[in-house]
């Protein structure tokens, strides 16, 4: 059995200028920052070590994408983000919805959500996850 491939998608665009803009926004006005996944997994110096170590223990391959990369690489647009998906061949299937990720107010909350959503057989679709448009 092959390992599942998970895609964690930030509600932000990629690139160095966008990263600087996001860092400034998270620092100056964290309450209005739109990416809870970024907010809890990144600090001012990059990805939090605890999150990086946690992701490496998952029974899955993991890729992190920005919303523009999700659209460019997989053709998925108009889906509420941040969210997580399962890459099944070329199909991107919902796994953790934006609402679920946004409810994770701390890194511990997010790690608990990921753990609880990973049954022994690997990630499965959550019934409350919104499907990406065709």
PDB file of C-alpha atoms in Angstrom, residues 50-110:
ATOM      1  CA  UNK A  50       7.577  21.583  16.430  1.00  0.00           C
ATOM      2  CA  UNK A  51       5.329  21.598  13.323  1.00  0.00           C
ATOM      3  CA  UNK A  52       8.169  20.518  11.004  1.00  0.00           C
ATOM      4  CA  UNK A  53       9.026  17.624  13.340  1.00  0.00           C
ATOM      5  CA  UNK A  54       5.351  16.647  13.652  1.00  0.00           C
ATOM      6  CA  UNK A  55       4.824  16.599   9.873  1.00  0.00           C
ATOM      7  CA  UNK A  56       7.844  14.316   9.461  1.00  0.00           C
ATOM      8  CA  UNK A  57       6.191  11.737  11.744  1.00  0.00           C
ATOM      9  CA  UNK A  58       2.980  11.552   9.703  1.00  0.00           C
ATOM     10  CA  UNK A  59       2.282   8.292   7.851  1.00  0.00           C
ATOM     11  CA  UNK A  60       2.008  10.263   4.600  1.00  0.00           C
ATOM     12  CA  UNK A  61       3.992  12.334   2.164  1.00  0.00           C
ATOM     13  CA  UNK A  62       3.321  16.017   2.771  1.00  0.00           C
ATOM     14  CA  UNK A  63       3.513  19.007   0.441  1.00  0.00           C
ATOM     15  CA  UNK A  64       2.835  22.628   1.369  1.00  0.00           C
ATOM     16  CA  UNK A  65       1.385  24.881  -1.320  1.00  0.00           C
ATOM     17  CA  UNK A  66       0.174  28.455  -1.598  1.00  0.00           C
ATOM     18  CA  UNK A  67      -3.219  29.134  -3.195  1.00  0.00           C
ATOM     19  CA  UNK A  68      -1.654  30.286  -6.493  1.00  0.00           C
ATOM     20  CA  UNK A  69       0.437  27.095  -6.605  1.00  0.00           C
ATOM     21  CA  UNK A  70      -2.647  24.929  -5.977  1.00  0.00           C
ATOM     22  CA  UNK A  71      -4.341  26.574  -8.941  1.00  0.00           C
ATOM     23  CA  UNK A  72      -1.277  26.352 -11.198  1.00  0.00           C
ATOM     24  CA  UNK A  73      -0.290  22.773 -10.325  1.00  0.00           C
ATOM     25  CA  UNK A  74      -3.682  21.145  -9.803  1.00  0.00           C
ATOM     26  CA  UNK A  75      -6.250  23.489 -11.378  1.00  0.00           C
ATOM     27  CA  UNK A  76      -8.121  23.893  -8.084  1.00  0.00           C
ATOM     28  CA  UNK A  77      -9.555  27.377  -7.529  1.00  0.00           C
ATOM     29  CA  UNK A  78     -12.387  28.959  -5.596  1.00  0.00           C
ATOM     30  CA  UNK A  79     -12.051  26.610  -2.620  1.00  0.00           C
ATOM     31  CA  UNK A  80     -12.083  28.172   0.857  1.00  0.00           C
ATOM     32  CA  UNK A  81      -8.564  28.165   2.277  1.00  0.00           C
ATOM     33  CA  UNK A  82      -6.498  27.372   4.264  1.00  0.00           C
ATOM     34  CA  UNK A  83      -7.349  23.693   3.917  1.00  0.00           C
ATOM     35  CA  UNK A  84      -5.748  20.293   3.444  1.00  0.00           C
ATOM     36  CA  UNK A  85      -6.288  17.829   0.652  1.00  0.00           C
ATOM     37  CA  UNK A  86      -5.334  14.296  -0.324  1.00  0.00           C
ATOM     38  CA  UNK A  87      -3.594  13.965  -3.665  1.00  0.00           C
ATOM     39  CA  UNK A  88      -4.882  10.731  -5.165  1.00  0.00           C
ATOM     40  CA  UNK A  89      -2.999  10.262  -8.423  1.00  0.00           C
ATOM     41  CA  UNK A  90      -3.910  13.468 -10.225  1.00  0.00           C
ATOM     42  CA  UNK A  91      -7.103  14.042  -8.248  1.00  0.00           C
ATOM     43  CA  UNK A  92      -7.163  16.504  -5.353  1.00  0.00           C
ATOM     44  CA  UNK A  93      -9.724  15.428  -2.772  1.00  0.00           C
ATOM     45  CA  UNK A  94     -10.743  17.455   0.295  1.00  0.00           C
ATOM     46  CA  UNK A  95      -9.459  16.257   3.632  1.00  0.00           C
ATOM     47  CA  UNK A  96      -9.552  19.116   6.193  1.00  0.00           C
ATOM     48  CA  UNK A  97     -11.866  22.001   5.385  1.00  0.00           C
ATOM     49  CA  UNK A  98     -11.062  25.676   5.819  1.00  0.00           C
ATOM     50  CA  UNK A  99     -13.555  25.816   8.697  1.00  0.00           C
ATOM     51  CA  UNK A 100     -11.736  22.993  10.503  1.00  0.00           C
ATOM     52  CA  UNK A 101      -8.296  24.552   9.982  1.00  0.00           C
ATOM     53  CA  UNK A 102      -9.532  27.983  11.095  1.00  0.00           C
ATOM     54  CA  UNK A 103     -10.847  26.475  14.330  1.00  0.00           C
ATOM     55  CA  UNK A 104      -7.314  25.361  15.198  1.00  0.00           C
ATOM     56  CA  UNK A 105      -6.287  28.451  17.169  1.00  0.00           C
ATOM     57  CA  UNK A 106      -2.946  27.011  18.326  1.00  0.00           C
ATOM     58  CA  UNK A 107      -0.327  24.676  16.920  1.00  0.00           C
ATOM     59  CA  UNK A 108      -1.402  22.026  19.444  1.00  0.00           C
ATOM     60  CA  UNK A 109      -4.997  22.360  18.198  1.00  0.00           C
ATOM     61  CA  UNK A 110      -3.860  21.874  14.607  1.00  0.00           C
TER      62      UNK A 110
END
